[in-house]
Every structure is written in structure tokens, then in C-alpha cells.
Short mmCIF file of C-alpha atoms in Angstrom, two decimals:
data_model
loop_
_atom_site.label_atom_id
_atom_site.label_comp_id
_atom_site.label_asym_id
_atom_site.label_seq_id
_atom_site.Cartn_x
_atom_site.Cartn_y
_atom_site.Cartn_z
CA MET U 165 -10.29 -13.28 -8.25
CA THR U 166 -7.84 -15.18 -9.49
CA GLN U 167 -5.73 -18.44 -7.68
CA ALA U 168 -2.74 -16.29 -7.29
CA GLU U 169 -4.82 -13.40 -5.68
CA ILE U 170 -6.27 -16.00 -3.68
CA LYS U 171 -3.59 -17.36 -2.42
CA LEU U 172 -1.79 -14.04 -1.42
CA CYS U 173 -5.01 -12.92 0.43
CA SER U 174 -4.73 -16.01 2.48
CA LEU U 175 -0.99 -15.71 3.66
CA LEU U 176 -1.54 -12.10 4.69
CA LEU U 177 -4.60 -13.02 6.30
CA GLN U 178 -2.45 -16.00 7.96
CA GLU U 179 0.56 -13.69 9.18
CA HIS U 180 -1.55 -11.16 10.34
CA PHE U 181 -4.54 -12.70 12.62
CA GLY U 182 -3.88 -16.66 12.71
CA GLU U 183 -5.64 -19.35 10.93
CA ILE U 184 -9.41 -18.97 12.22
CA VAL U 185 -9.41 -15.78 10.68
CA GLU U 186 -7.53 -16.84 7.98
CA LYS U 187 -10.20 -20.00 7.29
CA ILE U 188 -13.34 -17.15 7.05
CA GLY U 189 -11.80 -14.42 5.33
CA VAL U 190 -10.42 -17.02 2.37
CA HIS U 191 -14.21 -18.59 2.71
CA LEU U 192 -15.95 -15.26 1.51
CA VAL U 193 -13.06 -13.96 -0.84
CA ARG U 194 -14.25 -17.54 -2.82
CA THR U 195 -17.63 -17.58 -2.73
CA GLY U 196 -18.66 -14.00 -2.09
CA SER U 197 -21.50 -12.50 0.05
CA GLN U 198 -22.99 -15.07 2.42
CA PRO U 199 -25.08 -15.03 6.04
CA LEU U 200 -23.43 -15.82 9.21
CA ARG U 201 -25.46 -19.67 9.80
CA VAL U 202 -24.06 -20.51 5.94
CA ILE U 203 -20.08 -19.41 7.00
CA ALA U 204 -20.10 -21.72 9.75
CA HIS U 205 -21.30 -24.50 8.25
CA ASP U 206 -19.68 -24.32 5.03
CA THR U 207 -16.33 -23.77 6.78
CA GLY U 208 -17.10 -26.25 9.69
CA THR U 209 -16.52 -23.38 12.26
CA SER U 210 -18.35 -23.04 15.56
CA LEU U 211 -20.98 -19.73 15.33
CA ASP U 212 -19.27 -18.05 18.20
CA GLN U 213 -15.30 -17.91 16.20
CA VAL U 214 -17.06 -17.25 13.37
CA LYS U 215 -18.90 -14.02 14.83
CA LYS U 216 -15.41 -12.98 16.47
CA ALA U 217 -13.23 -13.73 13.14
CA LEU U 218 -16.17 -11.17 11.78
CA CYS U 219 -15.58 -8.78 14.35
CA VAL U 220 -11.72 -8.84 13.38
CA LEU U 221 -12.45 -8.52 9.98
CA ILE U 222 -14.95 -5.71 10.10
CA GLN U 223 -12.90 -4.13 12.38
CA HIS U 224 -10.19 -4.09 9.93
CA ASN U 225 -12.35 -3.12 7.28
CA LEU U 226 -11.47 -6.05 5.26
CA VAL U 227 -15.00 -7.27 5.47
CA ILE U 228 -18.49 -5.68 5.17
CA HIS U 229 -22.02 -6.46 6.01
CA ARG U 230 -25.07 -5.70 4.28
CA VAL U 231 -29.43 -7.00 4.79
CA HIS U 232 -30.17 -8.91 1.91
CA LYS U 233 -33.71 -7.75 0.69
CA ARG U 234 -34.87 -10.91 2.40
CA GLY U 235 -34.02 -9.62 5.57
CA VAL U 236 -30.91 -10.94 5.86
CA VAL U 237 -27.52 -9.64 6.90
CA GLU U 238 -24.88 -10.82 4.49
CA TYR U 239 -20.68 -10.19 5.03
CA GLU U 240 -18.81 -10.07 1.84
CA ALA U 241 -15.03 -9.85 1.72
CA GLN U 242 -13.32 -6.48 0.24
CA CYS U 243 -10.46 -8.34 -1.90
CA SER U 244 -8.40 -5.59 -2.78
CA ARG U 245 -8.22 -4.02 1.16
CA VAL U 246 -7.04 -7.46 2.31
CA LEU U 247 -4.11 -7.28 -0.13
CA ARG U 248 -3.55 -3.78 0.56
CA MET U 249 -1.98 -4.99 4.03
CA LEU U 250 0.82 -5.90 1.70
CA ARG U 251 1.67 -2.24 2.16
CA TYR U 252 1.19 -1.38 5.34
CA PRO U 253 5.04 -0.68 6.02
CA ARG U 254 5.33 1.68 3.27
CA TYR U 255 2.07 3.73 4.79
CA ILE U 256 4.28 3.42 7.96
CA TYR U 257 6.97 4.99 6.35
CA THR U 258 5.52 7.61 4.23
CA ALA U 259 4.32 8.55 7.58
CA LYS U 260 7.51 8.72 8.93
CA THR U 261 8.95 10.61 5.98
CA LEU U 262 6.13 13.15 6.14
CA TYR U 263 5.39 13.45 10.33
CA SER U 264 8.12 12.58 12.03
CA ASP U 265 8.52 9.50 14.55
CA THR U 266 4.78 10.93 15.94
CA GLY U 267 3.09 10.02 12.50
CA GLU U 268 4.53 7.31 11.73
CA LEU U 269 3.23 5.41 15.37
CA LEU U 270 -0.12 7.14 15.06
CA VAL U 271 -0.43 5.73 11.34
CA GLU U 272 0.98 2.44 12.95
CA GLU U 273 -1.43 1.96 15.46
CA LEU U 274 -4.69 3.38 12.94
CA LEU U 275 -3.42 0.18 10.41
CA LEU U 276 -2.88 -2.20 13.84
CA ASN U 277 -6.48 -1.81 15.41
CA GLY U 278 -7.92 -0.99 11.95
CA LYS U 279 -10.35 1.78 13.95
CA MET U 280 -9.68 3.97 17.30
CA THR U 281 -10.26 7.12 18.83
CA MET U 282 -8.15 10.03 18.59
CA SER U 283 -8.17 10.08 22.25
CA ALA U 284 -7.14 6.54 22.28
CA VAL U 285 -4.71 6.74 19.72
CA VAL U 286 -2.98 9.91 21.05
CA LYS U 287 -2.70 8.60 24.62
CA LYS U 288 -1.22 5.53 23.47
CA VAL U 289 1.49 7.12 21.24
CA ALA U 290 2.55 9.51 23.74
CA ASP U 291 3.11 6.59 25.77
CA ARG U 292 5.46 4.60 23.36
CA LEU U 293 7.37 7.77 22.52
CA THR U 294 7.69 8.53 26.29
CA GLU U 295 9.26 4.95 26.61
CA THR U 296 12.13 5.70 24.23
CA MET U 297 13.12 8.50 25.41
CA GLU U 298 16.03 9.22 28.20
CA ASP U 299 14.48 8.99 32.07
CA GLY U 300 13.06 12.14 32.99
CA LYS U 301 11.91 13.37 29.71
CA THR U 302 7.91 12.96 28.52
CA MET U 303 6.15 13.26 25.21
CA ASP U 304 3.31 15.78 25.74
CA TYR U 305 -0.31 15.21 24.36
CA ALA U 306 -0.63 18.03 23.21
CA GLU U 307 1.95 17.60 20.82
CA VAL U 308 0.59 14.10 19.51
CA SER U 309 -2.83 15.71 19.11
CA ASN U 310 -1.44 18.39 16.73
CA THR U 311 0.15 15.83 14.15
CA PHE U 312 -2.63 13.77 14.58
CA VAL U 313 -4.92 17.08 13.42
CA ARG U 314 -1.97 17.52 10.65
CA LEU U 315 -2.31 13.89 9.62
CA ALA U 316 -6.28 14.87 9.16
CA ASP U 317 -6.02 18.14 7.81
CA THR U 318 -4.11 16.23 5.12
CA HIS U 319 -6.79 13.42 4.51
CA PHE U 320 -4.26 10.76 5.40
CA VAL U 321 -6.77 10.12 8.23
CA GLN U 322 -10.46 10.10 8.11
CA ARG U 323 -13.30 9.35 10.45
CA CYS U 324 -15.06 5.97 9.94
CA PRO U 325 -19.16 5.87 9.17
CA VAL U 326 -21.36 5.82 11.80
CA VAL U 327 -25.08 5.07 12.44
CA PRO U 328 -27.23 8.13 12.07
CA ALA U 329 -29.23 9.38 15.06
CA THR U 330 -32.42 9.36 13.39
CA GLU U 331 -32.03 5.32 12.70
CA ASN U 332 -31.66 4.81 16.91
CA SER U 333 -34.73 7.29 17.59
CA GLU U 334 -37.41 5.61 14.73
CA PRO U 335 -40.13 3.74 16.40
CA GLY U 336 -40.77 0.06 16.14
CA PRO U 337 -38.00 -2.93 15.76
CA PRO U 338 -34.39 -2.28 15.17
CA PRO U 339 -32.71 -3.01 11.63
CA PRO U 340 -31.12 -6.36 11.50
CA ALA U 341 -28.05 -3.96 10.65
CA PRO U 342 -27.00 -0.39 11.05
CA THR U 343 -26.43 1.53 7.87
CA LEU U 344 -23.39 3.11 8.17
CA VAL U 345 -22.96 6.79 7.07
CA ILE U 346 -20.56 9.92 6.74
CA SER U 347 -20.79 13.45 4.53
CA GLU U 348 -18.15 14.64 3.24
CA LYS U 349 -17.56 17.59 5.56
CA ASP U 350 -17.76 15.90 8.34
CA MET U 351 -14.77 13.27 7.21
CA TYR U 352 -11.69 14.93 8.49
CA LEU U 353 -13.30 17.04 11.25
CA VAL U 354 -10.78 17.10 14.11
CA PRO U 355 -13.32 16.79 17.22
CA LYS U 356 -12.29 19.64 19.58
CA LEU U 357 -10.39 17.62 22.59
CA SER U 358 -7.91 19.50 25.46
CA LEU U 359 -5.87 16.28 26.00
CA ILE U 360 -4.17 17.19 28.73
CA GLY U 361 -0.88 15.01 30.18
CA LYS U 362 2.08 13.53 29.59
CA GLY U 363 3.09 9.80 28.14
CA LYS U 364 3.86 7.52 30.94
CA ARG U 365 6.25 4.51 31.25
CA ARG U 366 4.96 1.00 31.31
CA ARG U 367 5.48 0.16 34.50
CA SER U 368 6.11 -3.87 35.70
CA SER U 369 3.38 -5.82 35.60
CA ASP U 370 3.27 -7.06 39.42
CA GLU U 371 3.55 -3.78 40.95
CA ASP U 372 2.09 -0.11 40.18
CA ALA U 373 4.30 3.62 40.24
CA THR U 374 3.69 3.66 44.22
CA GLY U 375 5.87 -0.01 44.62
CA GLU U 376 2.41 -1.30 45.62
CA PRO U 377 1.54 -5.09 44.34
CA LYS U 378 -0.89 -4.98 41.89
CA ALA U 379 -3.22 -7.98 43.72
CA LYS U 380 -3.72 -5.67 46.75
CA ARG U 381 -4.74 -2.36 44.51
CA PRO U 382 -8.71 -1.68 45.13
CA LYS U 383 -10.43 -2.37 42.12
CA HIS U 384 -12.11 0.43 40.26
CA THR U 385 -15.83 0.58 39.75
CA SER U 386 -16.57 1.64 35.91
CA ASP U 387 -18.69 4.12 37.69
CA ASN U 388 -15.37 6.27 38.78
CA LYS U 389 -14.36 6.49 35.28
CA GLU U 390 -15.03 9.69 33.38
CA PRO U 391 -16.86 9.72 29.76
CA ILE U 392 -14.62 9.80 26.69
CA PRO U 393 -15.08 13.18 25.12
CA ASP U 394 -15.15 11.73 21.72
CA ASP U 395 -16.55 8.40 22.21
CA GLY U 396 -18.30 6.89 19.18
CA ILE U 397 -16.00 9.30 16.73
CA TYR U 398 -13.55 6.49 15.30
CA TRP U 399 -10.65 6.90 12.78
CA GLN U 400 -8.63 5.14 10.46
CA ALA U 401 -6.56 5.45 7.82
CA ASN U 402 -7.16 6.60 4.47
CA LEU U 403 -5.06 4.43 2.35
CA ASP U 404 -6.76 6.25 -0.84
CA ARG U 405 -4.88 9.36 0.32
CA PHE U 406 -1.48 7.50 0.81
CA HIS U 407 -1.65 5.81 -3.24
CA GLN U 408 -2.35 9.53 -4.66
CA HIS U 409 0.49 10.49 -2.78
CA PHE U 410 2.56 7.24 -4.46
CA ARG U 411 1.36 8.06 -7.72
CA ASP U 412 2.44 11.52 -7.39
CA GLN U 413 6.46 10.26 -6.31
CA ALA U 414 6.51 8.41 -9.01
CA ILE U 415 5.63 10.98 -11.33
CA VAL U 416 8.03 13.17 -10.04
CA SER U 417 10.70 10.48 -10.16
CA ALA U 418 10.11 10.06 -13.42
CA VAL U 419 10.38 13.48 -14.56
CA ALA U 420 13.36 14.21 -12.76
CA ASN U 421 15.00 10.82 -14.43
CA ARG U 422 14.03 11.90 -17.86
CA MET U 423 14.58 16.21 -17.67
CA ASP U 424 16.16 17.08 -14.25
CA GLN U 425 15.80 18.16 -10.38
CA THR U 426 14.30 21.75 -11.37
CA SER U 427 11.32 20.11 -13.77
CA SER U 428 10.56 17.54 -11.33
CA GLU U 429 10.15 20.39 -8.94
CA ILE U 430 7.88 22.60 -10.81
CA VAL U 431 6.05 18.85 -11.37
CA ARG U 432 5.78 18.33 -7.57
CA THR U 433 4.60 21.88 -7.02
CA MET U 434 1.54 21.48 -9.21
CA LEU U 435 0.67 17.75 -7.95
CA ARG U 436 0.95 19.48 -4.15
CA MET U 437 -1.42 22.60 -5.10
CA SER U 438 -3.75 19.76 -6.97
CA GLU U 439 -3.57 16.94 -4.24
CA ILE U 440 -6.94 18.14 -2.02
CA THR U 441 -8.73 19.87 -5.23
CA THR U 442 -8.01 16.99 -7.00
CA SER U 443 -10.21 13.43 -6.88
CA SER U 444 -7.47 10.81 -6.83
CA SER U 445 -9.56 9.40 -9.31
CA ALA U 446 -9.40 12.29 -12.08
CA PRO U 447 -7.95 11.81 -15.12
CA PHE U 448 -6.08 15.53 -15.12
CA THR U 449 -6.12 17.57 -12.44
CA GLN U 450 -6.87 21.08 -12.12
CA PRO U 451 -5.73 23.65 -14.69
CA LEU U 452 -3.16 26.13 -12.67
CA SER U 453 -1.86 29.19 -14.27
CA SER U 454 2.39 30.19 -14.76
CA ASN U 455 1.54 32.86 -12.07
CA GLU U 456 0.35 30.73 -9.07
CA ILE U 457 2.47 27.67 -10.07
CA PHE U 458 5.32 30.58 -9.30
CA ARG U 459 4.25 32.02 -6.16
CA SER U 460 3.44 28.56 -4.70
CA LEU U 461 7.17 27.00 -5.50
CA PRO U 462 9.21 26.74 -2.37
CA VAL U 463 10.83 29.58 -0.66
CA GLY U 464 14.38 29.77 -1.50
CA TYR U 465 14.21 27.85 -5.03
CA ASN U 466 15.87 30.72 -7.01
CA ILE U 467 14.48 30.66 -10.73
CA SER U 468 12.86 33.57 -12.11
CA LYS U 469 9.41 33.64 -13.57
CA GLN U 470 10.58 33.81 -17.61
CA VAL U 471 13.14 30.26 -16.28
CA LEU U 472 9.75 29.13 -15.01
CA ASP U 473 7.80 29.88 -18.08
CA GLN U 474 10.56 27.63 -19.94
CA TYR U 475 10.78 24.88 -18.07
CA LEU U 476 6.56 24.84 -18.56
CA THR U 477 6.89 25.26 -22.13
CA LEU U 478 9.62 22.57 -22.43
CA LEU U 479 7.45 19.98 -20.40
CA ALA U 480 4.44 20.65 -21.99
CA ASP U 481 6.37 19.86 -25.37
CA ASP U 482 7.96 16.64 -24.31
CA PRO U 483 6.78 13.43 -26.26
CA LEU U 484 5.81 11.55 -22.77
CA GLU U 485 2.64 14.69 -22.58
CA PHE U 486 3.00 14.08 -18.75
CA VAL U 487 2.46 17.82 -18.70
CA GLY U 488 -0.52 20.12 -20.64
CA LYS U 489 -0.93 23.59 -22.03
CA SER U 490 -4.70 24.02 -21.22
CA GLY U 491 -4.90 27.72 -21.87
CA ASP U 492 -3.60 31.25 -22.30
CA SER U 493 -4.66 32.90 -19.50
CA GLY U 494 -2.76 34.20 -16.19
CA GLY U 495 0.77 33.30 -17.80
CA GLY U 496 -0.39 30.00 -19.38
CA MET U 497 -2.72 27.44 -17.97
CA TYR U 498 -1.10 23.87 -17.21
CA VAL U 499 -2.82 20.71 -15.85
CA ILE U 500 -0.92 17.16 -15.23
CA ASN U 501 -2.18 13.97 -17.44
CA LEU U 502 -2.26 11.49 -14.69
CA HIS U 503 -3.65 9.03 -17.30
CA LYS U 504 -0.97 9.35 -19.59
CA ALA U 505 1.62 9.28 -16.60
CA LEU U 506 0.40 6.19 -15.31
CA GLY U 507 0.73 5.07 -18.77
CA CYS U 508 4.27 5.56 -19.19
CA LEU U 509 5.17 4.30 -16.14
CA ALA U 510 3.33 0.92 -16.52
CA THR U 511 4.93 0.94 -20.57
CA ALA U 512 8.11 1.37 -18.55
CA SER U 513 7.56 -1.46 -16.32
CA LEU U 514 6.79 -3.62 -18.63
CA GLU U 515 10.04 -2.96 -20.69
CA SER U 516 12.05 -3.70 -17.62
CA VAL U 517 10.49 -7.65 -17.41
CA VAL U 518 11.17 -7.86 -21.07
CA GLN U 519 14.57 -6.71 -21.11
CA GLU U 520 15.03 -8.65 -17.73
CA ARG U 521 13.33 -11.89 -18.68
CA PHE U 522 14.37 -12.40 -22.80
CA GLY U 523 17.76 -9.74 -23.25
CA SER U 524 17.67 -6.33 -24.84
CA ARG U 525 17.20 -7.34 -28.49
CA CYS U 526 13.49 -8.61 -27.58
CA ALA U 527 13.31 -5.47 -25.94
CA ARG U 528 14.27 -3.83 -29.12
CA ILE U 529 11.31 -5.22 -30.67
CA PHE U 530 8.64 -4.70 -28.07
CA ARG U 531 9.67 -1.14 -28.20
CA LEU U 532 9.87 -1.00 -31.88
CA VAL U 533 6.09 -2.23 -31.85
CA LEU U 534 4.88 0.02 -29.36
CA GLN U 535 6.13 3.19 -31.04
CA LYS U 536 4.77 1.93 -34.29
CA LYS U 537 1.84 0.53 -33.19
CA HIS U 538 1.03 -2.11 -35.81
CA LEU U 539 3.94 -4.10 -37.33
CA GLU U 540 4.09 -7.32 -39.92
CA GLN U 541 7.29 -9.96 -39.65
CA LYS U 542 9.12 -8.54 -42.51
CA GLN U 543 8.60 -4.61 -40.84
CA VAL U 544 9.90 -6.00 -37.53
CA GLU U 545 12.66 -7.75 -39.07
CA ASP U 546 13.92 -4.76 -41.08
CA PHE U 547 13.32 -2.23 -38.43
CA ALA U 548 14.98 -4.01 -35.85
CA MET U 549 17.83 -4.46 -38.58
CA ILE U 550 17.47 -8.38 -36.63
CA PRO U 551 17.79 -11.44 -38.62
CA ALA U 552 14.53 -13.13 -39.63
CA LYS U 553 15.13 -16.40 -37.82
CA GLU U 554 16.41 -14.55 -34.65
CA ALA U 555 13.37 -12.04 -34.81
CA LYS U 556 10.86 -14.88 -35.68
CA ASP U 557 11.94 -16.76 -32.17
CA MET U 558 11.91 -13.38 -30.12
CA LEU U 559 8.48 -12.83 -31.49
CA TYR U 560 6.99 -15.93 -30.83
CA LYS U 561 8.53 -16.03 -27.44
CA MET U 562 6.99 -12.97 -26.32
CA LEU U 563 3.27 -13.92 -28.12
CA SER U 564 3.48 -17.35 -26.11
CA GLU U 565 4.23 -15.22 -22.65
CA ASN U 566 1.50 -12.59 -23.58
CA PHE U 567 4.08 -9.73 -23.55
CA ILE U 568 2.54 -9.08 -27.42
CA SER U 569 -0.12 -10.14 -29.67
CA LEU U 570 -0.94 -11.11 -32.88
CA GLN U 571 -4.14 -9.42 -34.80
CA GLU U 572 -5.03 -10.94 -38.28
CA ILE U 573 -6.39 -8.51 -41.08
CA PRO U 574 -8.31 -10.94 -43.54
CA LYS U 575 -8.14 -9.26 -47.07
CA THR U 576 -11.40 -12.28 -48.03
CA PRO U 577 -13.68 -13.46 -45.83
CA ASP U 578 -12.30 -16.52 -45.56
CA HIS U 579 -9.58 -15.97 -43.42
CA ALA U 580 -6.87 -17.88 -45.80
CA PRO U 581 -3.16 -17.38 -44.31
CA SER U 582 -1.90 -16.14 -48.18
CA ARG U 583 -4.61 -13.79 -48.22
CA THR U 584 -4.49 -12.15 -44.33
CA PHE U 585 -2.63 -9.97 -42.81
CA TYR U 586 -0.75 -10.55 -39.25
CA LEU U 587 0.08 -7.87 -37.72
CA TYR U 588 2.22 -7.72 -34.34
CA THR U 589 0.89 -5.17 -31.72
CA VAL U 590 1.12 -4.72 -28.25
CA ASN U 591 -2.56 -4.77 -25.86
CA ILE U 592 -0.54 -2.51 -22.45
CA PRO U 593 -3.69 -3.35 -20.34
CA SER U 594 -3.89 -6.76 -21.45
CA ALA U 595 -0.15 -6.93 -21.20
CA ALA U 596 -0.01 -4.92 -17.71
CA ARG U 597 -2.73 -7.84 -16.06
CA MET U 598 -0.77 -10.71 -16.79
CA LEU U 599 2.26 -8.78 -15.32
CA LEU U 600 0.46 -7.54 -12.27
CA HIS U 601 -1.19 -11.52 -12.04
CA ARG U 602 2.64 -12.61 -12.07
CA CYS U 603 3.15 -10.41 -9.49
CA TYR U 604 0.70 -11.69 -7.31
CA LYS U 605 2.54 -15.08 -7.56
CA SER U 606 6.02 -14.01 -7.00
CA VAL U 607 5.01 -11.94 -3.80
CA ALA U 608 2.95 -15.06 -2.71
CA ASN U 609 6.08 -17.59 -3.23
CA LEU U 610 8.60 -14.87 -1.23
CA ILE U 611 6.11 -14.96 1.88
CA GLU U 612 6.26 -18.83 1.43
CA ARG U 613 10.07 -18.88 1.48
CA ARG U 614 10.13 -16.40 4.29
CA GLN U 615 8.01 -18.35 6.46
CA PHE U 616 10.03 -21.52 5.44
CA GLU U 617 13.54 -20.15 6.23
CA THR U 618 11.97 -18.65 9.75
CA LYS U 619 10.32 -22.40 10.37
CA GLU U 620 13.68 -24.08 9.79
CA ASN U 621 15.48 -21.72 12.08
CA LYS U 622 13.16 -21.67 15.07
CA ARG U 623 14.98 -23.41 17.92
CA LEU U 624 17.75 -21.22 17.38
CA LEU U 625 15.76 -18.40 17.09
CA GLU U 626 14.19 -19.07 20.25
CA LYS U 627 17.53 -19.71 21.52
CA SER U 628 18.66 -16.06 20.68
CA GLN U 629 15.63 -14.31 21.74
CA ARG U 630 15.88 -16.25 25.49
CA VAL U 631 19.45 -15.17 25.60
CA GLU U 632 18.86 -11.35 24.68
CA ALA U 633 16.25 -11.68 27.47
CA ILE U 634 18.78 -12.81 29.76
CA ILE U 635 21.25 -10.00 29.16
CA ALA U 636 18.86 -7.56 29.19
CA SER U 637 17.54 -8.54 32.69
CA MET U 638 21.12 -8.68 33.64
CA GLN U 639 22.06 -5.62 32.56
CA ALA U 640 18.70 -3.78 34.00
CA THR U 641 20.13 -5.59 37.58
CA GLY U 642 23.94 -4.30 36.98
CA ALA U 643 25.58 -7.28 36.19
CA GLU U 644 29.36 -6.94 35.62
CA GLU U 645 30.87 -7.62 32.00
CA ALA U 646 32.01 -10.85 33.00
CA GLN U 647 28.81 -12.55 33.91
CA LEU U 648 27.27 -10.95 30.32
CA GLN U 649 30.27 -12.29 28.14
CA GLU U 650 29.55 -15.75 29.81
CA ILE U 651 25.83 -15.49 29.12
CA GLU U 652 26.58 -14.37 25.30
CA GLU U 653 28.96 -17.43 24.83
CA MET U 654 25.43 -19.22 25.03
CA ILE U 655 25.18 -19.08 21.82
CA THR U 656 28.57 -20.53 19.52
CA ALA U 657 30.03 -19.06 16.72
CA PRO U 658 28.62 -21.65 14.01
CA GLU U 659 25.00 -20.23 15.53
CA ARG U 660 25.58 -16.88 15.43
CA GLN U 661 26.82 -17.58 11.80
CA GLN U 662 23.87 -19.34 10.79
CA LEU U 663 21.80 -16.22 12.75
CA GLU U 664 23.56 -13.78 10.76
CA THR U 665 23.04 -15.66 7.20
CA LEU U 666 18.99 -16.10 8.47
CA LYS U 667 18.66 -12.16 9.12
CA ARG U 668 19.98 -11.75 5.79
CA ASN U 669 18.27 -13.37 3.72
CA VAL U 670 15.16 -12.37 5.53
CA ASN U 671 15.91 -9.18 5.10
CA LYS U 672 16.24 -9.73 1.00
CA LEU U 673 13.19 -11.17 1.20
CA ASP U 674 11.36 -8.76 2.82
CA ALA U 675 13.17 -5.88 0.47
CA CYS U 676 11.65 -8.11 -2.88
CA GLU U 677 8.12 -7.91 -1.52
CA ILE U 678 8.20 -4.27 -1.02
CA GLN U 679 9.88 -4.10 -4.90
CA VAL U 680 7.38 -6.13 -6.08
CA ASP U 681 4.33 -4.44 -4.61
CA GLU U 682 5.77 -0.89 -6.11
CA THR U 683 5.22 -2.57 -9.32
CA ILE U 684 2.10 -4.49 -8.60
CA PHE U 685 0.85 -0.58 -7.21
CA LEU U 686 1.80 1.19 -10.53
CA LEU U 687 -0.14 -1.60 -12.75
CA GLU U 688 -2.65 -0.99 -10.60
CA SER U 689 -3.07 2.14 -10.67
CA TYR U 690 -2.87 2.28 -14.41
CA ILE U 691 -5.53 -0.50 -14.85
CA GLU U 692 -7.97 1.14 -12.18
CA SER U 693 -7.57 4.66 -14.36
CA THR U 694 -8.13 2.92 -17.59
CA LEU U 695 -11.12 1.39 -16.41
CA LYS U 696 -12.38 4.66 -15.56
CA ARG U 697 -12.20 6.38 -19.15
CA GLN U 698 -13.72 3.35 -20.84
#
């Protein structure tokens, strides 16, 4: 891992889990797999604290454990999974877009807790939704449960691996660490639960629903509790499925920008038909016939079969080659070239960065080298119609920043400069890796800046929170408007202006983080797709 990735992992772990978990997590990121006592010794942390930190990291799928051949259990950090924490807001927003507020809260609870049983997450979400409703209205468990089933059916949530029953029944001493397994067919199988009830509103900490003080209530023994129907069946968010959705959205958006809305809707339909049948790592979708696509178009989308065929022909003939024709049966068989699409999106990101950093003339040269594959300096000057001195400066500038590379082709074995061709080319995977590294650095800088802004205004933020809490409690007791106004005036006009500036700055930094993460996602997807094709 690069230093930029390690720094970003450190910042994300600290922000989500605190200093001790960050210390243990970053140590494992740097060193690879290590046993428990070595971690405790190297980090100078007590064994008890290391165990608790590892429990947190394992619960959130950020660390895995395996038994070494010598019988020692070793722990290894999942670096890519740690970096995914940056994308949590995007996962939650996607769930809200697809499955409304209920889906949003279900995914949010799973991400916040790592792993949860279906019954626990449904009850918690129902309680949270009930609290936001008007008095007298409640959220049914059954309604939340139905949304959870829909999330499982579309693979946005999945079961966690469990210890096989045979392992527990075997005679002899238990293994140092359990082996967790799950079959493909059980991964999205929802247990049959009859969750009857409604969400409850949170009472004050001192009194329960009957008004009886908390201290006087009898303590219920654990024997009275009913067994949980889905005990031991834990669920987690399926991040790969979310990534597949992000990729599909990016492809649809690119087609809409290049052609029109109807083309993008046809591509969206093809992707939706393939989302369960096609693996997220496949370079192509499954072939789909023109007749199948026509039948699957959204209801009310009034285009004839003839117009659909014309659009499919146009998409297949497009130089970007997002859609390819793989046969003539069923009115024509069509596939979406996912690898090619990701390559085009990554290239577009590179072009955009070159234009922003070096200007439109550099972008012209960059696109020219991309198009022609290999060009000598004189050819670049002639094709781009830019003076020799300027073209040379721009080429060297991009060369020094690793956006383009130089390839030497000697005529003779001695590599004499006078008898060597120097060709400029763009190595897209290499340039994508370089840009990805810079994106990680940018996000780390944004997080540090946000933390600095918050720390600088810590006293003012605490004062603002105290005033808001006082106003909320007074409103609950039915205070007069004059009293509320008096409390609000505790924050002066300059302080209020300072708070507004802080809020605006933090919102900008948050928006920047999300935008940079979109570029990170495209570049990571392209690099991963390229590695799988090699």
C-alpha cells in the first residue's frame, strides 16, 4: 500500500472508531497478518484493549482471521474495505433513492453496526421511523420487513458466513479459530419471520411508559426472554452490489450525455436485465435479444420495435463500443462491453484532469496522443498545429507529471540518440494508478482540513449545541416566545456569522470528498477490470 492510502485508512479509522482501534488497524495495514500477542507487543497496547479493538474491526469486516500452519491465529487488515468507509454516505443515499426512507435506515444501521440479525435491524428501524412520525402514528414491523426482503432479493444485503454445524459436532478439542462458510444459494435467503408489532417511541431515561421511575422497576431475568427466531443469522451490506449499481449509473449517464435520453433508457434496461445474471467482475453482460429488450422496456415508454432496432444499431456502431452485437438470433443479440465502458470513463477522467491542470492546448495534445497511440514530437507539433517550442514544453510538463510516457525504439543496439525513435504514448492503466494515488492524497487533505475547521471552532460549536438543547427543552415545556428569543440572543451576531461560515466550509469539504470519491470509484473499477483481463 502507498503512504497516501495508509494515511487515509488512519484518518477514516480514527474518525469512525477512535484512537485505539485506529492504532491497531493501521499497524495491521502496515505490517500485514500478525498474531494477537505480537500486535499487543508492537503497538504497546494492553492485550485486553487489542482484543476489544480487533472485535470492533472484525465486526465491521475490516479485519479477517486465519489459522497459520503452526496453529497460531493471525489477523489481517482488509485495506480496500477500510477505504470503502469513505463511500458510506453514497451507499445510504442509493438505498434511499431505490427503497425510500426505510431502505435508507436499514442500510445505515447495517453499515453502522457491521453485522445485525434481521429481527434486530427491523425493530430498530421501525422505532426510528416511529419517532419521526406525528403523535399517534407508528411504523409496522411488517412494512420494514418487506423492504428488507426486497433489499435481499436485489442482493443489496447478504448473509454473513457462519460456522458449519459439522465443525461443532466433531469430537476432540475445538480449532484455534472457526472456519466461516456460506453457500451461494443461502447468501440471500431470508428467514421466515412473523414480526408482529409496531415501532415504539423512546421514553425519557428516568421513566418508562407507565411513569414509574426506572430504579423501582423489577429486573427481569434472562430466563423470561423468548428465544430470538433468527438467532445466529447475521446480515451485512453487500458493497459489491452497490458498486455494480454505481458502475451501471455511470454508464447510463455517459450514454445520455453522448447520445440522448432514449439511448440511455435502452442501456439502463439492458443493465437492469443483466444485474443478477452477470457477475460484477465480468467484462461483458449476458447477450440479450432485441425482442427481450423490447418486452423489458419500462411501461409507458412509447417507442416501437423498429425504432428500438434503429437505436440498438446506432449504439452498436458508435466508436465508443459501449454496446456490441454478438449474434442475429431473436432480432439481434446485444451485449454491453463493461470493460470498454469503464476504460472510456477512466480516460474521460484523465482528459478532464489534464484540461484543468494544464489548459485546453495540453488537453488537445493528450487527446491526440490517445487517438494516434504513438507519435514523435514533430508529428505532435504538426497534428496539433501548435508551435514547436510550446508543444515541447507541454509534452515535457505532462511527461514529468506521468500523464504521458516516452517509448524509445532504437535502430541500432548502441541506443545512440541520433539513431533512436522517441515516441510519446499514453499508458492508461499507469496514468490511472497515478491519478488514483493523487485522489487518495486529496481526500486525506480534505478530511484533515475539515477536522481542523471543526477543532478551531470547537468552543463556538459547543455553545451553539447547548443553546439549541435549552431551546428544545423549553419548547417542550411550552415556554413563551419572549423567553425563547432571550435564549437565542445568547449567541451574538458575529458568532452566528462565524457559525454560518463554518457550516458553509464544512459542507463544501464534504461535497468535495464525495466528488473525489466518484473519480476514485471509476479509476478503481477500471484498474480492477484491467487486472482481471490480464
